[in-house]
Coordinates of C-alpha atoms in Angstrom, one line a residue:
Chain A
X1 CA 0.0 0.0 0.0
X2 CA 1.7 3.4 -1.3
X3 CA 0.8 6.3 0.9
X4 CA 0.5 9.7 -0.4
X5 CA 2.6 12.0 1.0
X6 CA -0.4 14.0 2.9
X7 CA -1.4 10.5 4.6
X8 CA 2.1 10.1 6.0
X9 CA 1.0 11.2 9.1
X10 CA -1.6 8.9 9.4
X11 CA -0.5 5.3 8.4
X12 CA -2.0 1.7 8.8
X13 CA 1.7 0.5 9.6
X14 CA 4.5 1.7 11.7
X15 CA 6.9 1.1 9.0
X16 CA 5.1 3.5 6.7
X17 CA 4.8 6.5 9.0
X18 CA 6.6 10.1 8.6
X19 CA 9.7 9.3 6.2
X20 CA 9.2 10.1 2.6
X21 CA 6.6 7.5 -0.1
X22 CA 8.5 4.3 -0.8
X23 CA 10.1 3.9 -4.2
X24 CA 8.6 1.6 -7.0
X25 CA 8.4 -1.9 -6.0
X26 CA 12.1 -3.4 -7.5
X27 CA 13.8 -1.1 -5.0
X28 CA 10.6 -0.6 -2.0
X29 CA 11.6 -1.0 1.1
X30 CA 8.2 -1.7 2.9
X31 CA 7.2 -5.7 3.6
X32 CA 5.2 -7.1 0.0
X33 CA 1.6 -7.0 -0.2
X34 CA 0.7 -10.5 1.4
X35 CA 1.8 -9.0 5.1
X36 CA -1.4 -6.6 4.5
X37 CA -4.2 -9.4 4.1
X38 CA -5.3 -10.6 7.5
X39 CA -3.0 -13.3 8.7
X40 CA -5.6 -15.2 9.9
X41 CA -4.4 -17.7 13.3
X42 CA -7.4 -20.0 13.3
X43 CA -10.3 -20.1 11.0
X44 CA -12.6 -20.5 14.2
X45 CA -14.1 -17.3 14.9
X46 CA -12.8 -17.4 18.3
X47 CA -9.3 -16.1 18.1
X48 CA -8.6 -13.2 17.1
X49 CA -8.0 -12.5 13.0
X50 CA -5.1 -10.1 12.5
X51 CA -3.1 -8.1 10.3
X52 CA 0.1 -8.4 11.2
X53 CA 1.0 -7.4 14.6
X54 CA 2.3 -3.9 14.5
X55 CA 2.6 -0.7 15.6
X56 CA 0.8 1.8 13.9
X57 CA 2.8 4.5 14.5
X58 CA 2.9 8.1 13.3
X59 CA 5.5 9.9 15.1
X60 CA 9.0 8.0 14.7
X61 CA 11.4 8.6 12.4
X62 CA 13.7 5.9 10.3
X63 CA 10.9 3.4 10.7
X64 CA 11.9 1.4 7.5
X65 CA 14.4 0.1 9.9
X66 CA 12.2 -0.9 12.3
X67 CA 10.1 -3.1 9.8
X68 CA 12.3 -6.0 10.2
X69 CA 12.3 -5.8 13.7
X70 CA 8.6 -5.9 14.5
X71 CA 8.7 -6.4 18.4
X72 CA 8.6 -9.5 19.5
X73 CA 6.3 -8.7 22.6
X74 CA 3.4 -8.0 20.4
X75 CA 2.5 -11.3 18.9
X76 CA 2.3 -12.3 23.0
X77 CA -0.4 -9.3 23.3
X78 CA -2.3 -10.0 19.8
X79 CA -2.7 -13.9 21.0
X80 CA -3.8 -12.9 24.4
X81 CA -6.7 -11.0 23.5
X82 CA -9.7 -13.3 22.8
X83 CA -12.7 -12.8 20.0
X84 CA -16.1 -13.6 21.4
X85 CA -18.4 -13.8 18.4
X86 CA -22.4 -11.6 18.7
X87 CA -21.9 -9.6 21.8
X88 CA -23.1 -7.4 22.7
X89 CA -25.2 -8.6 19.7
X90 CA -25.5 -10.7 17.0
X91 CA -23.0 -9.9 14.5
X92 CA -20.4 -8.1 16.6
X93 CA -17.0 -9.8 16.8
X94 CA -16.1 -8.4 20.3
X95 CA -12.3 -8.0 21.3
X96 CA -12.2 -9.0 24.7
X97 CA -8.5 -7.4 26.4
X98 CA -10.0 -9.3 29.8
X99 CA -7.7 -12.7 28.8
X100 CA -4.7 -10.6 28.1
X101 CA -5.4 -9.1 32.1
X102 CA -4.9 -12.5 33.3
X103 CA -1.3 -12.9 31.2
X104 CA 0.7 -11.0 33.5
X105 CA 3.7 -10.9 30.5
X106 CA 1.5 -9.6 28.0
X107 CA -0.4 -6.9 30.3
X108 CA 3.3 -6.3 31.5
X109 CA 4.5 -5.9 27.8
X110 CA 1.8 -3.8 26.7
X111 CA 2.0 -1.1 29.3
X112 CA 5.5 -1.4 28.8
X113 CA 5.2 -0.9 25.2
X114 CA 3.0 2.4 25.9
X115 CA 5.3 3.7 28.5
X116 CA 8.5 3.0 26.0
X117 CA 6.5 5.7 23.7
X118 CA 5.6 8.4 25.8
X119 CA 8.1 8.8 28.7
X120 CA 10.2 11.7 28.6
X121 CA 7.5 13.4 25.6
X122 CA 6.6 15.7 28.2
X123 CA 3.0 14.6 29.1
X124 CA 1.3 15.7 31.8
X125 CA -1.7 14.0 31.5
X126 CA -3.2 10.7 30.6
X127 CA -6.6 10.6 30.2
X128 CA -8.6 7.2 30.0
X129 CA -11.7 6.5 28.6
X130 CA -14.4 4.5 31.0
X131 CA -14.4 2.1 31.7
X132 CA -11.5 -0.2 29.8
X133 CA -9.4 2.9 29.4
X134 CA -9.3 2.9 33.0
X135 CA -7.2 -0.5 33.5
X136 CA -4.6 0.7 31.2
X137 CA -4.6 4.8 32.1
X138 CA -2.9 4.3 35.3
X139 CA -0.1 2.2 35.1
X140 CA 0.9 4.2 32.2
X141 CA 0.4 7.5 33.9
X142 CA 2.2 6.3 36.8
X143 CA 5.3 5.0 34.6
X144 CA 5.4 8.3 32.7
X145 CA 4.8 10.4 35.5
X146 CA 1.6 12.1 34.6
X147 CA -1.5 12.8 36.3
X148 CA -4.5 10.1 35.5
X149 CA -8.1 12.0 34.6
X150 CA -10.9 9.4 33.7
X151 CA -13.5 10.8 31.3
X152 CA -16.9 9.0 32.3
X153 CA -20.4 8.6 31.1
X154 CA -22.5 11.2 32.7
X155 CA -23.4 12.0 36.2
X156 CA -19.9 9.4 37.4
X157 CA -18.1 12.6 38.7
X158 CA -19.0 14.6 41.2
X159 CA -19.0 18.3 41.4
X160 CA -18.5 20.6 38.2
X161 CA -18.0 18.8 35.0
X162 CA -17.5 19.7 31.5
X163 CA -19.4 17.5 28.5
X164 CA -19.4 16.6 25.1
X165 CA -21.9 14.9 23.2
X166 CA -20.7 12.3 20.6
X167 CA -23.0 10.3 17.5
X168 CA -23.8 6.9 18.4
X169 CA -25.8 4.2 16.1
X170 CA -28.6 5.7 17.6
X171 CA -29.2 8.8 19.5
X172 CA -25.8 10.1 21.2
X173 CA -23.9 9.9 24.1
X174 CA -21.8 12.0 26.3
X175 CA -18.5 11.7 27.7
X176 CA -17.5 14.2 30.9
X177 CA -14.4 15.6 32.8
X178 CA -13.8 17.3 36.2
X179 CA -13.5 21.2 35.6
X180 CA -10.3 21.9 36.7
X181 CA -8.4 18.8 36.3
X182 CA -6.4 19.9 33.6
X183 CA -4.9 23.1 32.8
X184 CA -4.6 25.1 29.2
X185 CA -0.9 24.4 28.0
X186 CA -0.5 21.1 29.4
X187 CA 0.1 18.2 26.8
X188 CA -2.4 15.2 27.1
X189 CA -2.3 11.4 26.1
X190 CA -5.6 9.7 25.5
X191 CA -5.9 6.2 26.0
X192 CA -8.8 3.0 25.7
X193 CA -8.7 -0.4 25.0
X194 CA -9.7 -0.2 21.2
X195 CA -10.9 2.2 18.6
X196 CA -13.7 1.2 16.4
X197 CA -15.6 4.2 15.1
X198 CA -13.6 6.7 16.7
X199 CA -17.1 8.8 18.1
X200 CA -15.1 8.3 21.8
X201 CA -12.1 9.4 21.1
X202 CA -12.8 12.1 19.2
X203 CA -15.1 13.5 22.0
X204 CA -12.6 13.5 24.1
X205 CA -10.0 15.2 22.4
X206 CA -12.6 18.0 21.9
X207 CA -13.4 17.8 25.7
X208 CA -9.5 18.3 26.4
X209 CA -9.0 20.9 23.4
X210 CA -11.5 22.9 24.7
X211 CA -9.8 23.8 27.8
X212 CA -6.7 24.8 25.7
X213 CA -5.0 21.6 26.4
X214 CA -2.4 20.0 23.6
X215 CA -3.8 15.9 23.2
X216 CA -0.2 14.5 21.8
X217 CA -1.6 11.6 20.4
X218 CA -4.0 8.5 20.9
X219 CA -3.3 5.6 22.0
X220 CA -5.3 2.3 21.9
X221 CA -4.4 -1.6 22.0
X222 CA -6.2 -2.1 18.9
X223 CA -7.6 -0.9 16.1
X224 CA -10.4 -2.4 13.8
X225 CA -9.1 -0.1 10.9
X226 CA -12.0 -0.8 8.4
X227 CA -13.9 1.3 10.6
X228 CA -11.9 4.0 9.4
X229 CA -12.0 5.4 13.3
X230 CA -8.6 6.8 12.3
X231 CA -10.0 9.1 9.7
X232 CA -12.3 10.7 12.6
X233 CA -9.5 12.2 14.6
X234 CA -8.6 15.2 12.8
X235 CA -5.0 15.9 12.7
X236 CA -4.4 14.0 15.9
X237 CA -2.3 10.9 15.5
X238 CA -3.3 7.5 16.7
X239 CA -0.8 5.0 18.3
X240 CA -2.5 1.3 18.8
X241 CA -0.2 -1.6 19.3
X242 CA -2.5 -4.7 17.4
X243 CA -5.1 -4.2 14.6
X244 CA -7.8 -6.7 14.0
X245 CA -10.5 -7.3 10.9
X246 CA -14.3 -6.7 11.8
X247 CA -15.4 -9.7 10.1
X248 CA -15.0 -13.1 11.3
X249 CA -14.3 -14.9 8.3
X250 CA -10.7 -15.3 6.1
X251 CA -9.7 -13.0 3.5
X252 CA -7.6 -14.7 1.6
Chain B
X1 CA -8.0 -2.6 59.6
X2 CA -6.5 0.8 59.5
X3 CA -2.7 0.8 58.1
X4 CA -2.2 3.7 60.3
X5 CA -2.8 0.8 63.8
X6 CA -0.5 -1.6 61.0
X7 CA 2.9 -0.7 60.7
X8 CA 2.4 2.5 59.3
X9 CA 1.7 4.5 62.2
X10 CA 2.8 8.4 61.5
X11 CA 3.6 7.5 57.7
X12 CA 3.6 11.1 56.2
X13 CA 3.0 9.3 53.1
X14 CA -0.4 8.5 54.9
X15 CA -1.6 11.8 55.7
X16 CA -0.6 13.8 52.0
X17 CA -2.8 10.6 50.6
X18 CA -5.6 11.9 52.7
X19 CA -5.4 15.2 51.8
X20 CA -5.5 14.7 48.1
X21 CA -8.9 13.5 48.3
X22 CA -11.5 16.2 48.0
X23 CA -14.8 15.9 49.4
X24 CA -17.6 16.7 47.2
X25 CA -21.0 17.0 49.8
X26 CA -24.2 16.4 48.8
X27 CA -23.3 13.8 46.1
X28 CA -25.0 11.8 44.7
X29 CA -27.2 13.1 47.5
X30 CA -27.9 15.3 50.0
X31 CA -26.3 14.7 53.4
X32 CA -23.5 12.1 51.6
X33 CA -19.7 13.5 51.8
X34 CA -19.2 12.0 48.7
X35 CA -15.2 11.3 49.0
X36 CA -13.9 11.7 45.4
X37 CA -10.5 10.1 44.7
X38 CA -9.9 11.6 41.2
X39 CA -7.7 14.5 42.9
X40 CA -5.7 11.8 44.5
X41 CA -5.2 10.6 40.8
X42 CA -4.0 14.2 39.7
X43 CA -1.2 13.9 42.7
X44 CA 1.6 11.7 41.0
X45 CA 3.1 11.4 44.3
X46 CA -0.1 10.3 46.2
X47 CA -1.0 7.9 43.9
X48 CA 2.5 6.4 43.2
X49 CA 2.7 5.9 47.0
X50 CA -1.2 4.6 47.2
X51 CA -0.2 2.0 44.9
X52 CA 3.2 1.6 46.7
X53 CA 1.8 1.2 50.4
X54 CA -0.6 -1.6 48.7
X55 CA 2.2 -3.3 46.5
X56 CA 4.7 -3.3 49.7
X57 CA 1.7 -5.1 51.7
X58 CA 1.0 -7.5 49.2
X59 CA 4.2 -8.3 47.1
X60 CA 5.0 -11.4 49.3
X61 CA 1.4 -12.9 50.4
X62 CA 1.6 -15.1 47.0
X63 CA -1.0 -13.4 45.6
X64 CA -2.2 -14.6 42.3
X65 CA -5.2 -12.5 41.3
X66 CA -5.7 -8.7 41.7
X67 CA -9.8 -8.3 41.7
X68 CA -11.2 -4.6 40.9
X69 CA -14.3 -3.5 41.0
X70 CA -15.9 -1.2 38.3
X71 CA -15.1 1.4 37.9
X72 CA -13.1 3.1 40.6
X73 CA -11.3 -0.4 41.3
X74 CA -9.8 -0.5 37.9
X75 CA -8.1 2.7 38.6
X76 CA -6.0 1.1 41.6
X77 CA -6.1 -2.6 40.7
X78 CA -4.3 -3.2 37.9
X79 CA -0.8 -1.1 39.2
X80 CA -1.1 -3.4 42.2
X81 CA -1.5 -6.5 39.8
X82 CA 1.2 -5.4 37.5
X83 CA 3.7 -4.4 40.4
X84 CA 3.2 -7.7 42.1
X85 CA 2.9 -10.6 39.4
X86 CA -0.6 -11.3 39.4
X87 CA -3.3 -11.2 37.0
X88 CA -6.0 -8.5 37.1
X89 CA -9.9 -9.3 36.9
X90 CA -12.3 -6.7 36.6
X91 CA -15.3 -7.2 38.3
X92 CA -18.4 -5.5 36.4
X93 CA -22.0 -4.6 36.1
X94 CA -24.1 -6.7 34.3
X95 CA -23.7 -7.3 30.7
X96 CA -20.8 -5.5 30.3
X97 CA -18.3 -8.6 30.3
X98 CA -18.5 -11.0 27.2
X99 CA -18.3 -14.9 27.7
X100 CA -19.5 -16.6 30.3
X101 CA -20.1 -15.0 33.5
X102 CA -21.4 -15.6 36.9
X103 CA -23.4 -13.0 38.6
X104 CA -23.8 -12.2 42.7
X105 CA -26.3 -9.8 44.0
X106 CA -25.9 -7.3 46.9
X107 CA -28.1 -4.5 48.3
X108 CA -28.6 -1.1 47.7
X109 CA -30.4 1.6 49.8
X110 CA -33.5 1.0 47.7
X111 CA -33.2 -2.6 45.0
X112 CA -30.5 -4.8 44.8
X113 CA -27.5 -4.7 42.2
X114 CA -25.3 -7.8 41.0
X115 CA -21.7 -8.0 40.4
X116 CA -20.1 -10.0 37.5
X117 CA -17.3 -12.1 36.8
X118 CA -15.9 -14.0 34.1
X119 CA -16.3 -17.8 35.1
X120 CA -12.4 -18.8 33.5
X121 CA -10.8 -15.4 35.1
X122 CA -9.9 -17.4 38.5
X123 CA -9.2 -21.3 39.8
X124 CA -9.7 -22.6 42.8
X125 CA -6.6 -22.5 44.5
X126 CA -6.1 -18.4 43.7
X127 CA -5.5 -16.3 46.0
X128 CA -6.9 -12.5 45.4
X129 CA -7.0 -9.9 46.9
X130 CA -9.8 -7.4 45.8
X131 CA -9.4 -4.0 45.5
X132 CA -12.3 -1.0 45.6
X133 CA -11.4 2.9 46.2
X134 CA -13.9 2.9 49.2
X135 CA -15.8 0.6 51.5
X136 CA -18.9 2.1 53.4
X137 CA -21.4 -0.6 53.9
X138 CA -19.3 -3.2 52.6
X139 CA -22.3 -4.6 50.2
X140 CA -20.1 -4.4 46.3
X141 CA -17.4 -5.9 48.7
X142 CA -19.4 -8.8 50.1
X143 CA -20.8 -9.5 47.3
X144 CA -17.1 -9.7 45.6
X145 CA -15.8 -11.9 48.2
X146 CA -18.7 -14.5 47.6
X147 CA -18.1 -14.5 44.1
X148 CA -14.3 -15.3 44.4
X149 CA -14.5 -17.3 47.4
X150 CA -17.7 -19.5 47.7
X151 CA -18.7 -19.6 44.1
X152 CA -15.3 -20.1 42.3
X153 CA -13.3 -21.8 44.9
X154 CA -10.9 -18.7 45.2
X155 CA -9.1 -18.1 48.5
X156 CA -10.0 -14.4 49.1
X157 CA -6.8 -13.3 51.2
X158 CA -8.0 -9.8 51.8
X159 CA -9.7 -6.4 50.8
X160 CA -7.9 -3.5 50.2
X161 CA -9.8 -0.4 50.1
X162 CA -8.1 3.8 49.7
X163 CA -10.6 4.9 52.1
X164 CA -12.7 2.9 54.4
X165 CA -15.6 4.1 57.2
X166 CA -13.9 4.0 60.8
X167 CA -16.9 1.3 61.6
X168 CA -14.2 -0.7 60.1
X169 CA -11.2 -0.3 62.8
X170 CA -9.9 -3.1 64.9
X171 CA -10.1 -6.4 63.8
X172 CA -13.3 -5.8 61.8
X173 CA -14.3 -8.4 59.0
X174 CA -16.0 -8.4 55.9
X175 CA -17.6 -11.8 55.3
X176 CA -14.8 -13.2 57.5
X177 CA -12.2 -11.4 55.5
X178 CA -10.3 -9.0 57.0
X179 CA -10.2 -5.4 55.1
X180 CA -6.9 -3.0 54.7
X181 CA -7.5 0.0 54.5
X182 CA -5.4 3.4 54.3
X183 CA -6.9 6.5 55.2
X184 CA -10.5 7.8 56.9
X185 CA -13.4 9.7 55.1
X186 CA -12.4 13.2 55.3
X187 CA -15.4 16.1 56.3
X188 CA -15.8 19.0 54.3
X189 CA -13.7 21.7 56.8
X190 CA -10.6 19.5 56.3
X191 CA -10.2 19.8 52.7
X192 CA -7.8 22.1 50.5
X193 CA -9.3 21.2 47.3
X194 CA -11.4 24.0 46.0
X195 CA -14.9 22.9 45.1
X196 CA -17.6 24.8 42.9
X197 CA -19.4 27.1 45.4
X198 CA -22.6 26.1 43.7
X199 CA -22.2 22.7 45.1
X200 CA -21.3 23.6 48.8
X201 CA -23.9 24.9 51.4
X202 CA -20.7 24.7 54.0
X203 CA -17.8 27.3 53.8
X204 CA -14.8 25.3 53.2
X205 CA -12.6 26.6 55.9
X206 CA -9.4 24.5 55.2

C-alpha cells in the first residue's frame, strides 16, 4: 500500500509513518503486499484475526528500519486478547482485552510498550476512557509520571463537570471531565482499549482541546481499521499496538 | 484494619494521601460526603505511594489474582497487579463482560445490584485480593468476596480499600475477610481542594 505524502501522518503500519513514499516496487523497502491481508491464526471465529501485529505508529522517524524488527512482545499481546463472536449482539465480533489481564507478561508488555512511547515526551496528562481505558490509564500514567483523569459517562463525577456529546448508532452519548483537572498548555495522552468508530475518542479530544489543552496523540491496544475510526480524529495521531479485521471470516 | 494501627503508624505518606482527596458533599445526594478520589489521581506522588503502600503489603502474600471492582477499582487494581505478578480481573455490572459470567447480588439503599465475573478469570486455589477505592457498607465488597470465594473456589486473602468508614477499625471483617484499608473519610472543613461554590452549602474553611 503506497501512501500519499499527505497521509504520512496517518499510516496503517508503523513502518510507513513520517519518512518520505517508498520507491517503485524493485527497489521498495516496505514488507510485499501479502503482510497486509489478514494473517488469519485459526479459522474459528474465536481467536482473534489479525493483520500483522504492528505498531501503527505516526511519530517515529527511520521506521523502515524498524520493519524488520517488529517487536517481539506484540504477537504475545495479539494472541492474548480473545474474539467472542455476537456480543453485545449478533454480528459483533467483540475483542475481549479481559484474557490478556490474566497474562501478566502480556499486560506487563503492553504497558510497557506504551510507557517505552511516551516517557520523557513531556505529558502531563493521561486521560482514559471509561471504563477499559481505566485498567490501562494508570499504570501508564504512573510509569510516565503524569496525572490520570478518567473521562466518564455522565453524572460518574462529582462536582462541576464539563461535557461533550458524541454520534452513536442511535441517539448520542456523552462523555464528561472534572473542571479543573487539567490546565490550558499542558500536553495530554488519551488512552482505551480499542478504537472502532472513533465517536469516543474524538469527543474527548474535543473535551481536552476545549480547555486549551495539547492531546499529543491517541493511543489504543487495537484498532479495527475498516472502521476508518482513524479518519475521525482530525489531525491527531493515533498509536494502537495490534489491529484486528471486523469480520469473522478469512480474507484470503 | 486501619494501616495507620499496621505498621504505618505516622507514615507522612499516609496523611498527604488523605489530603489529596477532596470531598464533594451532597453527592449523589444530599447529606452524603461523597469522598472523590480523582484529585488523588492528579497527585503523581499520592498515587504512586497509594499504589506503593498496597504493593509493599501485598508483594509477598503469594497473591495470584488482583480483583477490581468497576469502575473506581480499575483505577487502583491493575498497578497493584502489575507491580506484584498477578493477573487482574475486573469485576463489572451486568452485561458489560462478554463470555460466560457468573453473577452475585448485593443491596442497595432501595433494590438490589449484581456484580459480574468472568467464570475462567480465576481457579480454585487463587489467591486475590480485591481492590475497591472505598468501603462504606461493605455490600459491592461482600458480594465480591462470595463471588471469588464461595462460588469459584478462590481463597479471598484480603480487601484493600483507599478509604474505608472508621466502623471498620480493629479487627473488623468483611464476610470473614479481613479489610486493609489506608486513610479515613475526610469532612468537608478539612479539605484544601477547592470545590464549585454552587455545590457547597458549607464554607470550606481548610
Amino acid at each position: 500500500m503506497i501512501h500519499a505524502p499527505s497521509l504520512l501522518r496517518r499510516p496503517f503500519f508503523f513502518f510507513s509513518s513520517s519518512s518520505p513514499p517508498p520507491a517503485p516496487a524493485a527497489s521498495c523497502i516496505l514488507p510485499p503486499p501479502p503482510l497486509l491481508r489478514p494473517h488469519v491464526i485459526s479459522s474459528l471465529a474465536r481467536t482473534p484475526i489479525s493483520l500483522r501485529c504492528s505498531a501503527a505508529d505516526s511519530r517515529s522517524p527511520s521506521n523502515r528500519e524498524m520493519a524488520a524488527q517488529q517487536d517481539p512482545r506484540l504477537a504475545g499481546i495479539a494472541s492474548a486478547i480473545r474474539v467472542i463472536p455476537d456480543f453485545p449482539k449478533a454480528g459483533i465480533m467483540f475483542q475481549d482485552i479481559t484474557t490478556l489481564l490474566l497474562d501478566v507478561k502480556a499486560f506487563r508488555d503492553t504497558i510497557d510498550l506504551f510507557v517505552d512511547r511516551y516517557k520523557d515526551k513531556g505529558i502531563s496528562v493521561v486521560a482514559g476512557i471509561e471504563a477499559r481505558g481505566f485498567i490501562f490509564g494508570p499504570p501508564i500514567a504512573l510509569a510516565i509520571g503524569a496525572k490520570f483523569v478518567p473521562l466518564r459517562k455522565p453524572k460518574k463525577l462529582p462536582g462541576e463537570v464539563i461535557s461533550e456529546e458524541y454520534s452513536l448508532e442511535y441517539g448520542t452519548d456523552k462523555i464528561e471531565m472534572h473542571v479543573g483537572a487539567v490546565e490550558a498548555g499542558e500536553r495530554a495522552l488519551i488512552v482505551d482499549d480499542l478504537i472502532a468508530t472513533g465517536g469516543t475518542l474524538n469527543a474527548a479530544i474535543r473535551l481536552l482541546e476545549r480547555v486549551g489543552v495539547e492531546v499529543y496523540e491517541c493511543a489504543c491496544l487495537m484498532e479495527l481499521p475498516e472502521l476508518k475510526g482513524r479518519d475521525r480524529l482530525g489531525d491527531k495521531p493515533l498509536f494502537v499496538l495490534v489491529q484486528s479485521s471486523v469480520d469473522a471470516h478469512d480474507h484470503h | 484494619m486501619f494501616a495507620a494501627e499496621n505498621g504505618l503508624k505516622g507514615d507522612p505518606r499516609l496523611e498527604a494521601i488523605s489530603q489529596a482527596i477532596r470531598v464533594v458533599p451532597h453527592f449523589p445526594k444530599k447529606g452524603i460526603m461523597f469522598q472523590d478520589i480523582t484529585t488523588l489521581l492528579l497527585d503523581h506522588k499520592a498515587f504512586q505511594d497509594t499504589v506503593d503502600i498496597f504493593v509493599d503489603r501485598y508483594r509477598n502474600m503469594d497473591i495470584s489474582v488482583v480483583a477490581g471492582i468497576e469502575a473506581r477499582g480499575f483505577m487502583f487494581g491493575p498497578s497493584i497487579a502489575l507491580a506484584i505478578g498477578a493477573k487482574f480481573v475486573p469485576l463489572r455490572k451486568p452485561k458489560k463482560l462478554p463470555g460466560k459470567v457468573i453473577c452475585e447480588e448485593y443491596e442497595l439503599e432501595y433494590g438490589t445490584d449484581c456484580l459480574e465475573m468472568q467464570v475462567d478469570a480465576v481457579q480454585p486455589g487463587d489467591r486475590a485480593l480485591i481492590v475497591d477505592d472505598l468501603v462504606a457498607t461493605g455490600g459491592t465488597l461482600s458480594a465480591a468476596i462470595r463471588l471469588l470465594g464461595k462460588r469459584m473456589g478462590a481463597q479471598v486473602v484480603e480487601c484493600g480499600c483507599v478509604v474505608g468508614l472508621p466502623e471498620v477499625k480493629g479487627q473488623c471483617r468483611l464476610n470473614g475477610k479481613p479489610v486493609y484499608i489506608l486513610v479515613e473519610p475526610r469532612e468537608i472543613d478539612n479539605c484544601r481542594h477547592d470545590i464549585s461554590s454552587e455545590f457547597l452549602n458549607v464554607q470550606c474553611s481548610g
